[in-house]
PDB file of C-alpha atoms and ligand atoms in Angstrom:
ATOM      1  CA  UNK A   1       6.743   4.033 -14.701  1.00  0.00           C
ATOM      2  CA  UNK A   2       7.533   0.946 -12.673  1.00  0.00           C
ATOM      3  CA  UNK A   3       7.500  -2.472 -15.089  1.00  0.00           C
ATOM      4  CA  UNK A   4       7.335  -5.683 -13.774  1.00  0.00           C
ATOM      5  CA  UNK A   5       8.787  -7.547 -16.256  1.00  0.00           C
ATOM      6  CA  UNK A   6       9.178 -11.094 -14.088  1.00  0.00           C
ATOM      7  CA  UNK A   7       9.042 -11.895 -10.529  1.00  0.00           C
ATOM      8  CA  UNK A   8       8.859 -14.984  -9.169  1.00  0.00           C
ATOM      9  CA  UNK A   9       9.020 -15.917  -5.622  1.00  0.00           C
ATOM     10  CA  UNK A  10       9.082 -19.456  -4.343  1.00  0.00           C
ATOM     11  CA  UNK A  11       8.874 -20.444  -0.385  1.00  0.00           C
ATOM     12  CA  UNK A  12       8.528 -24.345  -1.596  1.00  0.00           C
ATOM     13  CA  UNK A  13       5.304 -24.577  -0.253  1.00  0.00           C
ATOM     14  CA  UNK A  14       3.883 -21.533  -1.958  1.00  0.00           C
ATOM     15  CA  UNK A  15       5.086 -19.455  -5.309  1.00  0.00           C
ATOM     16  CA  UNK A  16       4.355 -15.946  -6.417  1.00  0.00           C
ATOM     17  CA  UNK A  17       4.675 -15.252 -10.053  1.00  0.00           C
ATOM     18  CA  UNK A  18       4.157 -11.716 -11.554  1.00  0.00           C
ATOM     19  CA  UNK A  19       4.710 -10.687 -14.973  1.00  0.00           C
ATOM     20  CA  UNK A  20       3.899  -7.673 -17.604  1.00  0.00           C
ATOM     21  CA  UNK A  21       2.796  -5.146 -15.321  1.00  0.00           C
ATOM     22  CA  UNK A  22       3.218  -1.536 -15.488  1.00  0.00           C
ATOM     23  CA  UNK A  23       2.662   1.357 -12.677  1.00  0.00           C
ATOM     24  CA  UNK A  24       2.717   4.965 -14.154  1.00  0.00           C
ATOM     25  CA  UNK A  25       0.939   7.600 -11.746  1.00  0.00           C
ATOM     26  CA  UNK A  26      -1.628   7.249 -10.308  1.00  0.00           C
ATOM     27  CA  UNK A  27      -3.259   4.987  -7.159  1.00  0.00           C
ATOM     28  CA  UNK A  28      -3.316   1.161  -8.144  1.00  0.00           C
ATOM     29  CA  UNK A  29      -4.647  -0.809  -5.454  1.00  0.00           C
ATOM     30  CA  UNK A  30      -4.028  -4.799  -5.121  1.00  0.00           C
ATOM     31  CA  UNK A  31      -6.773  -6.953  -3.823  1.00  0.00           C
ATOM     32  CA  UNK A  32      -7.207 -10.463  -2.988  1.00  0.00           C
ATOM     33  CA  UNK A  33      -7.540 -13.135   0.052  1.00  0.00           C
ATOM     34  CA  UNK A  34      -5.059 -13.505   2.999  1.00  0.00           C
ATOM     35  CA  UNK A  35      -1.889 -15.717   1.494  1.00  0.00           C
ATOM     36  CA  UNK A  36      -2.866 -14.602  -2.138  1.00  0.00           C
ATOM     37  CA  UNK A  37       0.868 -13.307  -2.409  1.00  0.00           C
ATOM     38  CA  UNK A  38       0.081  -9.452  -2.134  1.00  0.00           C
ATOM     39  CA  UNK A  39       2.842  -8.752   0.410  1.00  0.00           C
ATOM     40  CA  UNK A  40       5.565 -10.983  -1.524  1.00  0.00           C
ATOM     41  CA  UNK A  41       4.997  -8.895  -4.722  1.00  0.00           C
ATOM     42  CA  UNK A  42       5.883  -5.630  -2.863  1.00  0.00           C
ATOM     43  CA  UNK A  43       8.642  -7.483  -1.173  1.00  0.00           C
ATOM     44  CA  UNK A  44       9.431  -9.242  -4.606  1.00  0.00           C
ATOM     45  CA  UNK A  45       9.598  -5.511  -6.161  1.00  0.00           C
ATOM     46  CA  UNK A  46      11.913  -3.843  -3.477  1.00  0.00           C
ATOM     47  CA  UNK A  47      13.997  -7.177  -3.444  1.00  0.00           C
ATOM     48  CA  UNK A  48      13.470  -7.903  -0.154  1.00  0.00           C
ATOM     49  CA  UNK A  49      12.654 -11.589  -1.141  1.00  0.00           C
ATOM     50  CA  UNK A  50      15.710 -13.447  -0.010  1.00  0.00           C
ATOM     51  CA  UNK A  51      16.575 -16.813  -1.375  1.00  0.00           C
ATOM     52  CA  UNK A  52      12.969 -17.209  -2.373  1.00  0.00           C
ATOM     53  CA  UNK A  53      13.601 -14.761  -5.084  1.00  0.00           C
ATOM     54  CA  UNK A  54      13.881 -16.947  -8.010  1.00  0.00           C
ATOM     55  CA  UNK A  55      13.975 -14.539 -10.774  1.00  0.00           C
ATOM     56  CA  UNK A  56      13.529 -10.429 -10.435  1.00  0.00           C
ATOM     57  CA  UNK A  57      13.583  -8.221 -13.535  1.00  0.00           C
ATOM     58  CA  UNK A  58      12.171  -5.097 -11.930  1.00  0.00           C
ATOM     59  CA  UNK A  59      12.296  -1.190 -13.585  1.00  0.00           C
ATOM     60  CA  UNK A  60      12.270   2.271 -12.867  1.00  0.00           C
ATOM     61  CA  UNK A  61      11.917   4.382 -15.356  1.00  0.00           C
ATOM     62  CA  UNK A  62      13.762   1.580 -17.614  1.00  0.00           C
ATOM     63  CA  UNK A  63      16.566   1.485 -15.005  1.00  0.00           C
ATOM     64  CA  UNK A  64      16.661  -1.884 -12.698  1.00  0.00           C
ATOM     65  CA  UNK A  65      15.065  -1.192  -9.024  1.00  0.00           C
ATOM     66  CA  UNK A  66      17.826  -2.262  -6.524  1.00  0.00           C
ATOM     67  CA  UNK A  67      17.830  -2.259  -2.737  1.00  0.00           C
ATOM     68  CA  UNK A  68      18.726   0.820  -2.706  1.00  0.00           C
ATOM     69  CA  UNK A  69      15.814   3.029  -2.053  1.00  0.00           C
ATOM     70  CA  UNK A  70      16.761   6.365  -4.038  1.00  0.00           C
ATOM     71  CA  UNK A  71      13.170   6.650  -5.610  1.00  0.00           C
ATOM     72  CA  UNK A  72      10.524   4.456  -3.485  1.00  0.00           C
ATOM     73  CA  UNK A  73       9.317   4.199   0.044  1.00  0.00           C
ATOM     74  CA  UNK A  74       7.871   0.901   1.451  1.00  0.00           C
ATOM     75  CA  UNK A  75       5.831   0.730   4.094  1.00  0.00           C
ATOM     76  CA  UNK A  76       5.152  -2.555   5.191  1.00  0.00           C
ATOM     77  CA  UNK A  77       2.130  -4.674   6.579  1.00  0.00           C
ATOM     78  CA  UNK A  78       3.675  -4.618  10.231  1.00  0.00           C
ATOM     79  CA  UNK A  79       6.419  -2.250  11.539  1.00  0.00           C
ATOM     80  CA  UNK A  80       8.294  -2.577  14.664  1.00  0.00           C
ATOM     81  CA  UNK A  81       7.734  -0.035  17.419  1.00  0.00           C
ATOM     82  CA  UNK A  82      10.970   2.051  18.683  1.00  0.00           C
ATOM     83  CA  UNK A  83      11.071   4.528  22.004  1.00  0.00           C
ATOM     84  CA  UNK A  84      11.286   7.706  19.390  1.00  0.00           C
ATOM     85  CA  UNK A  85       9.195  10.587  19.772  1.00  0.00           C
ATOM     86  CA  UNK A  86       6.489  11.031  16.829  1.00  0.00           C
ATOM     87  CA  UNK A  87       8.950  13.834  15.782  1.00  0.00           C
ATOM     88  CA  UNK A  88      11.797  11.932  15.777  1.00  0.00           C
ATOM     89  CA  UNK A  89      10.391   8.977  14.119  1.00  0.00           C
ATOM     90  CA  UNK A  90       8.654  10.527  11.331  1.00  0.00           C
ATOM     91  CA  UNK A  91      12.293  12.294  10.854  1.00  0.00           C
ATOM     92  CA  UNK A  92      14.122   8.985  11.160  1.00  0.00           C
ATOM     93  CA  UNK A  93      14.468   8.142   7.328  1.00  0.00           C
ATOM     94  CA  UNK A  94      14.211  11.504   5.551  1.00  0.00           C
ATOM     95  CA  UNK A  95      15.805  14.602   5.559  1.00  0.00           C
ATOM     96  CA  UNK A  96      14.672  15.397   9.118  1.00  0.00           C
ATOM     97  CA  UNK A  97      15.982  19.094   8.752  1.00  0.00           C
ATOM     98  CA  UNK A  98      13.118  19.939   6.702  1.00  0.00           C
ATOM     99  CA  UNK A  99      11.445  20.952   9.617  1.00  0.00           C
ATOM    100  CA  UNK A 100       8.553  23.071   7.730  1.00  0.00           C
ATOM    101  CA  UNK A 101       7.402  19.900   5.635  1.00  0.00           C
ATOM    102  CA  UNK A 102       7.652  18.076   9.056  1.00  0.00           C
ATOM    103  CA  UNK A 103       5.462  20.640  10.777  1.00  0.00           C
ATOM    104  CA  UNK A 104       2.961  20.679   7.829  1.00  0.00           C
ATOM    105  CA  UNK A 105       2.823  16.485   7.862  1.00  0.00           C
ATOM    106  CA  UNK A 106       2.312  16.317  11.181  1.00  0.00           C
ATOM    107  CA  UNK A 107      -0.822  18.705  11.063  1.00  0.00           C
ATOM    108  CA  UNK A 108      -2.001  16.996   8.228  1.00  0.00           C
ATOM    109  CA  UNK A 109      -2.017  13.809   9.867  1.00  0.00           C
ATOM    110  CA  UNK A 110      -3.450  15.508  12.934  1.00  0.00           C
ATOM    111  CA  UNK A 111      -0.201  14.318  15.185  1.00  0.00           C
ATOM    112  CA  UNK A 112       0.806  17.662  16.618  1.00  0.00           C
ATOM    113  CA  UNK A 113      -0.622  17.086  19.857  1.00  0.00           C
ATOM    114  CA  UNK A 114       1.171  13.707  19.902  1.00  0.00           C
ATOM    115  CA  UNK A 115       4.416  15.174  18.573  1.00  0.00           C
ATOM    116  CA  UNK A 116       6.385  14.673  22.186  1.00  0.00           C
ATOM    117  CA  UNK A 117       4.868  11.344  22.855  1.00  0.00           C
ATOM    118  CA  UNK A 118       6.553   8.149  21.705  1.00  0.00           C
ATOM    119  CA  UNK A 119       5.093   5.996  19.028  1.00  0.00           C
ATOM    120  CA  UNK A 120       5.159   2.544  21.767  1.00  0.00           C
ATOM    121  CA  UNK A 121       2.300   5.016  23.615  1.00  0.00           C
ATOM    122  CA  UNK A 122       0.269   5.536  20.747  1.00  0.00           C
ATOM    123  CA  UNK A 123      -2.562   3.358  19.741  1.00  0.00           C
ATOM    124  CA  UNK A 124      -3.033   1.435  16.538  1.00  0.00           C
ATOM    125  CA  UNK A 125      -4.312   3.773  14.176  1.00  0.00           C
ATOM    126  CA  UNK A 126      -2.302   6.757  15.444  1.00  0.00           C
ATOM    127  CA  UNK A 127       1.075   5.139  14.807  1.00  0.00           C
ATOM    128  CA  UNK A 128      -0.420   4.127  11.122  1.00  0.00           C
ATOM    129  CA  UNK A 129      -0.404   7.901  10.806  1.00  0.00           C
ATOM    130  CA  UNK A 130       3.094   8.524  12.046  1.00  0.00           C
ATOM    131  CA  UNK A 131       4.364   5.569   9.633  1.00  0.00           C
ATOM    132  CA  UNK A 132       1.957   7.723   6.542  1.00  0.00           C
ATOM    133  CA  UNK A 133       4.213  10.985   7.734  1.00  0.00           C
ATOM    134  CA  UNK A 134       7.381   9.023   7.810  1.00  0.00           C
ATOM    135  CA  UNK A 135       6.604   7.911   4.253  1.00  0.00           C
ATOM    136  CA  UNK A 136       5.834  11.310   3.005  1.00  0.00           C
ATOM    137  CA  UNK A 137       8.951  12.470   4.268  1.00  0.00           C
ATOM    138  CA  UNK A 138      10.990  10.666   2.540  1.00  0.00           C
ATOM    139  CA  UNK A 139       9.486  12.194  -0.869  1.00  0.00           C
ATOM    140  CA  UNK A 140      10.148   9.248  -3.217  1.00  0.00           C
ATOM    141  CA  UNK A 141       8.473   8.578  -6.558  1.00  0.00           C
ATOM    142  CA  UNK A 142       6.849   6.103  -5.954  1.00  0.00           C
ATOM    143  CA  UNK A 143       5.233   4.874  -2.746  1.00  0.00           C
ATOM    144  CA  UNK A 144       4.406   1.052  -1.779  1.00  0.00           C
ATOM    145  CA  UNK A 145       1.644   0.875   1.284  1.00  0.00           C
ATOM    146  CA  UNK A 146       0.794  -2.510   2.359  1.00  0.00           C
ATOM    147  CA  UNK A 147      -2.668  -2.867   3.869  1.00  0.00           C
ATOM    148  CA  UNK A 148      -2.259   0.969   5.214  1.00  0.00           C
ATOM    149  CA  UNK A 149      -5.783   1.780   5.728  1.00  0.00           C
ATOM    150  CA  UNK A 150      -6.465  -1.495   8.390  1.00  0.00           C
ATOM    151  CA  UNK A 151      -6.710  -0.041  11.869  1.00  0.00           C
ATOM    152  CA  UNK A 152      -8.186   3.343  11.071  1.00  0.00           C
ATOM    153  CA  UNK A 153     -10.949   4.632  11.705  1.00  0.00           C
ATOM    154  CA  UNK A 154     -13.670   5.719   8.826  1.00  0.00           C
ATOM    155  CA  UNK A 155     -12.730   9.635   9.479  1.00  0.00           C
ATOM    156  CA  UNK A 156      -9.224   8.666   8.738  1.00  0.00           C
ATOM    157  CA  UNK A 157      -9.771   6.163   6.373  1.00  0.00           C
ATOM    158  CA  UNK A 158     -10.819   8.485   4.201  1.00  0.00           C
ATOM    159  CA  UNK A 159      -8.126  11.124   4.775  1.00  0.00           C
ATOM    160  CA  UNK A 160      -5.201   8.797   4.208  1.00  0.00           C
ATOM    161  CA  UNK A 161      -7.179   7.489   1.348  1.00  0.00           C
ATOM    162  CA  UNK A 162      -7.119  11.049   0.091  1.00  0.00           C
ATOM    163  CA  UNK A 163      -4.146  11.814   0.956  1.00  0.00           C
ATOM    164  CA  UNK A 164      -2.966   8.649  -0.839  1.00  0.00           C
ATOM    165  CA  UNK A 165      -5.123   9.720  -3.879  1.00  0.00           C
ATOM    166  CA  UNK A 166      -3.133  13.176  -3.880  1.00  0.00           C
ATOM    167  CA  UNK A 167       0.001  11.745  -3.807  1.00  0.00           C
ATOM    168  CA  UNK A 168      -0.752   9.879  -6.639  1.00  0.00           C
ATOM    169  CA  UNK A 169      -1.377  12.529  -8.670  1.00  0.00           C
ATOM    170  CA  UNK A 170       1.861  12.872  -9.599  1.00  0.00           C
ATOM    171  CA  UNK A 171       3.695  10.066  -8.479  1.00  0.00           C
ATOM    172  CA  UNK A 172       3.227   6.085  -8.284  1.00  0.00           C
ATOM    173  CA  UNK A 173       1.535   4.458  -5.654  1.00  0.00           C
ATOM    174  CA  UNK A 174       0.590   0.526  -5.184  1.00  0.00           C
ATOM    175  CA  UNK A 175      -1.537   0.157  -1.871  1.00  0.00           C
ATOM    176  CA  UNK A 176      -2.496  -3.451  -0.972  1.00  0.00           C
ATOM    177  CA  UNK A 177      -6.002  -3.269   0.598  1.00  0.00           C
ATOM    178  CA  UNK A 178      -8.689  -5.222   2.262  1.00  0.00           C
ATOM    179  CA  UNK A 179     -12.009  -2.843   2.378  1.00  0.00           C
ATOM    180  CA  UNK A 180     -13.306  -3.397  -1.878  1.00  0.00           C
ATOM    181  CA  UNK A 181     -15.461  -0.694  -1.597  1.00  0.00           C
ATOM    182  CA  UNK A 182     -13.154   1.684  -0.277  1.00  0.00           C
ATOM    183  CA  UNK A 183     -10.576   0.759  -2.804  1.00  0.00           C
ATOM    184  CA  UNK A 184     -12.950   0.800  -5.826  1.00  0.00           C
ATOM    185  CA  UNK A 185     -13.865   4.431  -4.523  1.00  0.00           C
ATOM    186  CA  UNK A 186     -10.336   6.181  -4.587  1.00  0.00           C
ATOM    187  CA  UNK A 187      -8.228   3.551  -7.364  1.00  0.00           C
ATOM    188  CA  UNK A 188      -7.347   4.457 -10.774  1.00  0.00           C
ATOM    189  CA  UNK A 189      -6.993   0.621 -11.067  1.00  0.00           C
ATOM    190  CA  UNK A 190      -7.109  -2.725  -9.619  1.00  0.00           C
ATOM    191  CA  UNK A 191      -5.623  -5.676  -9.768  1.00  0.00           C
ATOM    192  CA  UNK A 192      -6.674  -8.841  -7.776  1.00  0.00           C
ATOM    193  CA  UNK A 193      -4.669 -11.641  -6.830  1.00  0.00           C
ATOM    194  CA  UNK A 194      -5.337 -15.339  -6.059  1.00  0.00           C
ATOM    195  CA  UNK A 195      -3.060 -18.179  -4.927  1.00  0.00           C
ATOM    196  CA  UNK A 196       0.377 -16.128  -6.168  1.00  0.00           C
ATOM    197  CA  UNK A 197      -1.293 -15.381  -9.540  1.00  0.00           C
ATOM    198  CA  UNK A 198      -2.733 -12.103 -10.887  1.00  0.00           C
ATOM    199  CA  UNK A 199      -5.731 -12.676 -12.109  1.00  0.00           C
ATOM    200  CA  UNK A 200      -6.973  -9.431 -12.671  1.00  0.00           C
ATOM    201  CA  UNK A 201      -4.775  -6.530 -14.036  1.00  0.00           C
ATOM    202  CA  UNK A 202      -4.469  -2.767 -13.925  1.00  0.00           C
ATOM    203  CA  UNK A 203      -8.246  -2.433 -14.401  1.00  0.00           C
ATOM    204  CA  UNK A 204     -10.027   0.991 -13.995  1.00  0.00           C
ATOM    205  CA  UNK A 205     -12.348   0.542 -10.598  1.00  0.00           C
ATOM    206  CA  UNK A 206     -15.871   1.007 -12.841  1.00  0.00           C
ATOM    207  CA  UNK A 207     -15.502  -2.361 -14.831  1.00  0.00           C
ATOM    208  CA  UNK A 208     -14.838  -4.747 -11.338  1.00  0.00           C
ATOM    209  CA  UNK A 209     -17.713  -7.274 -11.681  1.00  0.00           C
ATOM    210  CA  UNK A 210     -19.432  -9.650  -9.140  1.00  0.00           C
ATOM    211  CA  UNK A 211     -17.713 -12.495 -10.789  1.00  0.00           C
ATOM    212  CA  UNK A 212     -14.467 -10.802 -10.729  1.00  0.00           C
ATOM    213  CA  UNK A 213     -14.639 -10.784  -7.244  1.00  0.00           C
ATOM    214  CA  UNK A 214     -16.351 -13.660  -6.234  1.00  0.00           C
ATOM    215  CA  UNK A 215     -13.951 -15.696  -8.114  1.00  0.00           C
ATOM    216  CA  UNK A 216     -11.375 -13.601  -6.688  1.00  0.00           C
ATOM    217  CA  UNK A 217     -12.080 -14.287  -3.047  1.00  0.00           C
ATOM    218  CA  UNK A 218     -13.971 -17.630  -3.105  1.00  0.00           C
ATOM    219  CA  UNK A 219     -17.222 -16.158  -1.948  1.00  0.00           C
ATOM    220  CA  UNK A 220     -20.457 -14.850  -3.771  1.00  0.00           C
ATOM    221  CA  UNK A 221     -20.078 -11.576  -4.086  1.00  0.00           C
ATOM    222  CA  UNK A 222     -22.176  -8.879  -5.773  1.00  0.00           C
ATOM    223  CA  UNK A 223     -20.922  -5.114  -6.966  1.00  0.00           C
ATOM    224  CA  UNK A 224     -23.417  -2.368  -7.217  1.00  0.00           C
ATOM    225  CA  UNK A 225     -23.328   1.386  -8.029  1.00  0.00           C
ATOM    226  CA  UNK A 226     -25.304   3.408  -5.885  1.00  0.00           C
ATOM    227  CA  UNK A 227     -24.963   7.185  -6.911  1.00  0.00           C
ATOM    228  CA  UNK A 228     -21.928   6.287  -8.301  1.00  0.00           C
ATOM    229  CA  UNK A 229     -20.475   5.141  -5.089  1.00  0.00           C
ATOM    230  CA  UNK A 230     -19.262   1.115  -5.055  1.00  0.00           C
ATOM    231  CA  UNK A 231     -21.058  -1.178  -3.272  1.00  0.00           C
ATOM    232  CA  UNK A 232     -19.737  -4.910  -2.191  1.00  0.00           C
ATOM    233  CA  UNK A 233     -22.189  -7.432  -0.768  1.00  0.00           C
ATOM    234  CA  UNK A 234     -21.972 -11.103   0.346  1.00  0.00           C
ATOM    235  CA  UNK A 235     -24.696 -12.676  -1.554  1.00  0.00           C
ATOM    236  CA  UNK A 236     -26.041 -15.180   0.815  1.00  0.00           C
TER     237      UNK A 236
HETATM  238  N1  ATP B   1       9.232 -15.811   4.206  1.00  0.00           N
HETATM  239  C1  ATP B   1       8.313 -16.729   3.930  1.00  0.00           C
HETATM  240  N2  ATP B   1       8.601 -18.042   4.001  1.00  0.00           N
HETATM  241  C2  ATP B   1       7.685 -18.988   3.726  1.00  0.00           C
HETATM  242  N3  ATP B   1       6.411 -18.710   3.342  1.00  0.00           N
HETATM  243  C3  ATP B   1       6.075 -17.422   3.260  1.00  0.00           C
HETATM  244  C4  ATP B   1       6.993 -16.361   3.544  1.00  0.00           C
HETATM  245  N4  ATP B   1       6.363 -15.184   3.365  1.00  0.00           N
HETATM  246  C5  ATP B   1       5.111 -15.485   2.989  1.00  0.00           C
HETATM  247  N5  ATP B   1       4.930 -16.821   2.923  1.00  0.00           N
HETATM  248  C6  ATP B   1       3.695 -17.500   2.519  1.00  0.00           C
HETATM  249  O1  ATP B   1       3.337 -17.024   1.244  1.00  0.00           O
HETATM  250  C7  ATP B   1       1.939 -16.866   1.134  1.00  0.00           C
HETATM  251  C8  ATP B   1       1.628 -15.448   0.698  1.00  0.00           C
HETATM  252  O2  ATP B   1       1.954 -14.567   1.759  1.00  0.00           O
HETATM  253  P1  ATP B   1       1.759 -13.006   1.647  1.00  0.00           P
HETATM  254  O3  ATP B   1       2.220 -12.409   2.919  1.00  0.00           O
HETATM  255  O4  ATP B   1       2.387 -12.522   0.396  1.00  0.00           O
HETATM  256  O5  ATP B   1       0.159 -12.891   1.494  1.00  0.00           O
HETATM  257  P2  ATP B   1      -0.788 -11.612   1.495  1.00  0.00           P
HETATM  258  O6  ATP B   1      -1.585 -11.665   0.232  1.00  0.00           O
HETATM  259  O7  ATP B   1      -0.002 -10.403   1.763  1.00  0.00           O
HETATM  260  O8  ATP B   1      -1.770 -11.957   2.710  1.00  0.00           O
HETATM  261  P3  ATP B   1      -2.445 -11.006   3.833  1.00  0.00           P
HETATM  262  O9  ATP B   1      -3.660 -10.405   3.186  1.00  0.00           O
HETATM  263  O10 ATP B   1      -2.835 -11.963   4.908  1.00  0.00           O
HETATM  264  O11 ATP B   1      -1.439  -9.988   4.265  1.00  0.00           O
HETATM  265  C9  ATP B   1       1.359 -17.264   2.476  1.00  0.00           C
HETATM  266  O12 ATP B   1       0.853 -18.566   2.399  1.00  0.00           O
HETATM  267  C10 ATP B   1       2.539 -17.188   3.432  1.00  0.00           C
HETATM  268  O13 ATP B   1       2.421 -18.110   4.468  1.00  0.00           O
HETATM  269 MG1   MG B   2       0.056  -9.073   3.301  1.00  0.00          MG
END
């Protein structure tokens, strides 16, 4: 279980306050507009806030998360590109002898004809994959994705979505998204932000309403069920 029991990040011109929220397994996605604080909370929980960090009482398992990264991964919004092969890259933070979890990543991800090529080659949504191998790699406990499903295409969408959803069964993962509909269709819960506040928390996916969103993001929005599938339109 990961407990936020305050956060609070402050840039001057823009604060971030979390409190009371809990992450046991499973796949909890975070919604809400650009500059609604989504990447400072997963910044705010691996303490990679900086001076802004005005207070940060965050738990493992009841023991305080530090910088160091013994039981999570992070994958952030935007990562640099480096002239490493896609092996060598997806090996670069793990245990990069365990060459048959390697081998069975990079088939899952469908990056073993791109093994030899380097990751500044590949396009957008192939290096999203490599950074998804990386990450499960590493085998942490609980995984933080930040907006990991923008740049791929529906096909892989989908599979990392799955993927995601499998991982989840059995440890924690927090993925901040964009697409509502495909978030409401793989979450155990979501949570929507506005403005640095949470307005919405740890929900399961089935009881999102149209107001819920609408307020959330500023625009009419209507939610629908269709053969139990989610549905998000702009109500114009
Ligand atoms: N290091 C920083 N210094 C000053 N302001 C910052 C800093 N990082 C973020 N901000 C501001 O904080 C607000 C929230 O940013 P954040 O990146 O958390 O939003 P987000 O919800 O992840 O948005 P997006 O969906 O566009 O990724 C924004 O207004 C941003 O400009
Ligand atoms: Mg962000």
């Amino acid at each position: 279980m990961l407990t936020i029991e305050k956060l609070e990040m402050d840039y001057g011109k823009f604060q971030m306050t979390a409190e009371n929220m809990d992450f046991g397994q499973g796949l909890h996605v975070i919604l809400g507009p650009n500059g609604s604080g989504k990447s400072s909370l997963m910044r705010g929980i691996i303490g990679y806030g900086g001076a802004s960090m005005t207070k940060r009482a965050v738990y493992y398992e009841g023991e305080r998360v530090l910088k160091t990264h013994r039981f999570l991964s992070y994958l952030p919004q935007n990562n640099p590109r480096f002239r490493l092969s896609v092996r060598e890259y997806t090996g670069l933070t793990a245990d990069a002898g365990n060459r048959a979890l390697q081998d069975s990543l990079l088939e899952m991800f469908n990056l073993k004809p791109l093994s030899e090529n380097t990751v500044e080659e590949l396009s957008g949504g192939e290096f999203k994959r490599v950074q998804c191998a990386q990450i499960a790699m590493e085998q942490k406990a609980v995984l933080l994705l930040d907006e990991v499903e923008q740049g791929l295409d529906l096909k892989y969408q989908h599979r990392i979505l799955k993927w995601m959803k499998g991982e989840a069964a059995k440890k924690t993962v927090i993925a901040n998204m964009h697409d509502v509909p495909l978030a409401m269709t793989y979450a155990d819960t979501i949570t929507m932000m506005r403005d640095g506040k949470v307005l919405v928390q740890g929900i399961g996916p089935e009881d999102v309403t149209s107001a819920m969103l609408s307020d959330c993001y500023s625009i009419p929005l209507t939610v629908e069920r269709r053969e139990g599938r989610p549905w998000v339109f702009h109500a114009l």
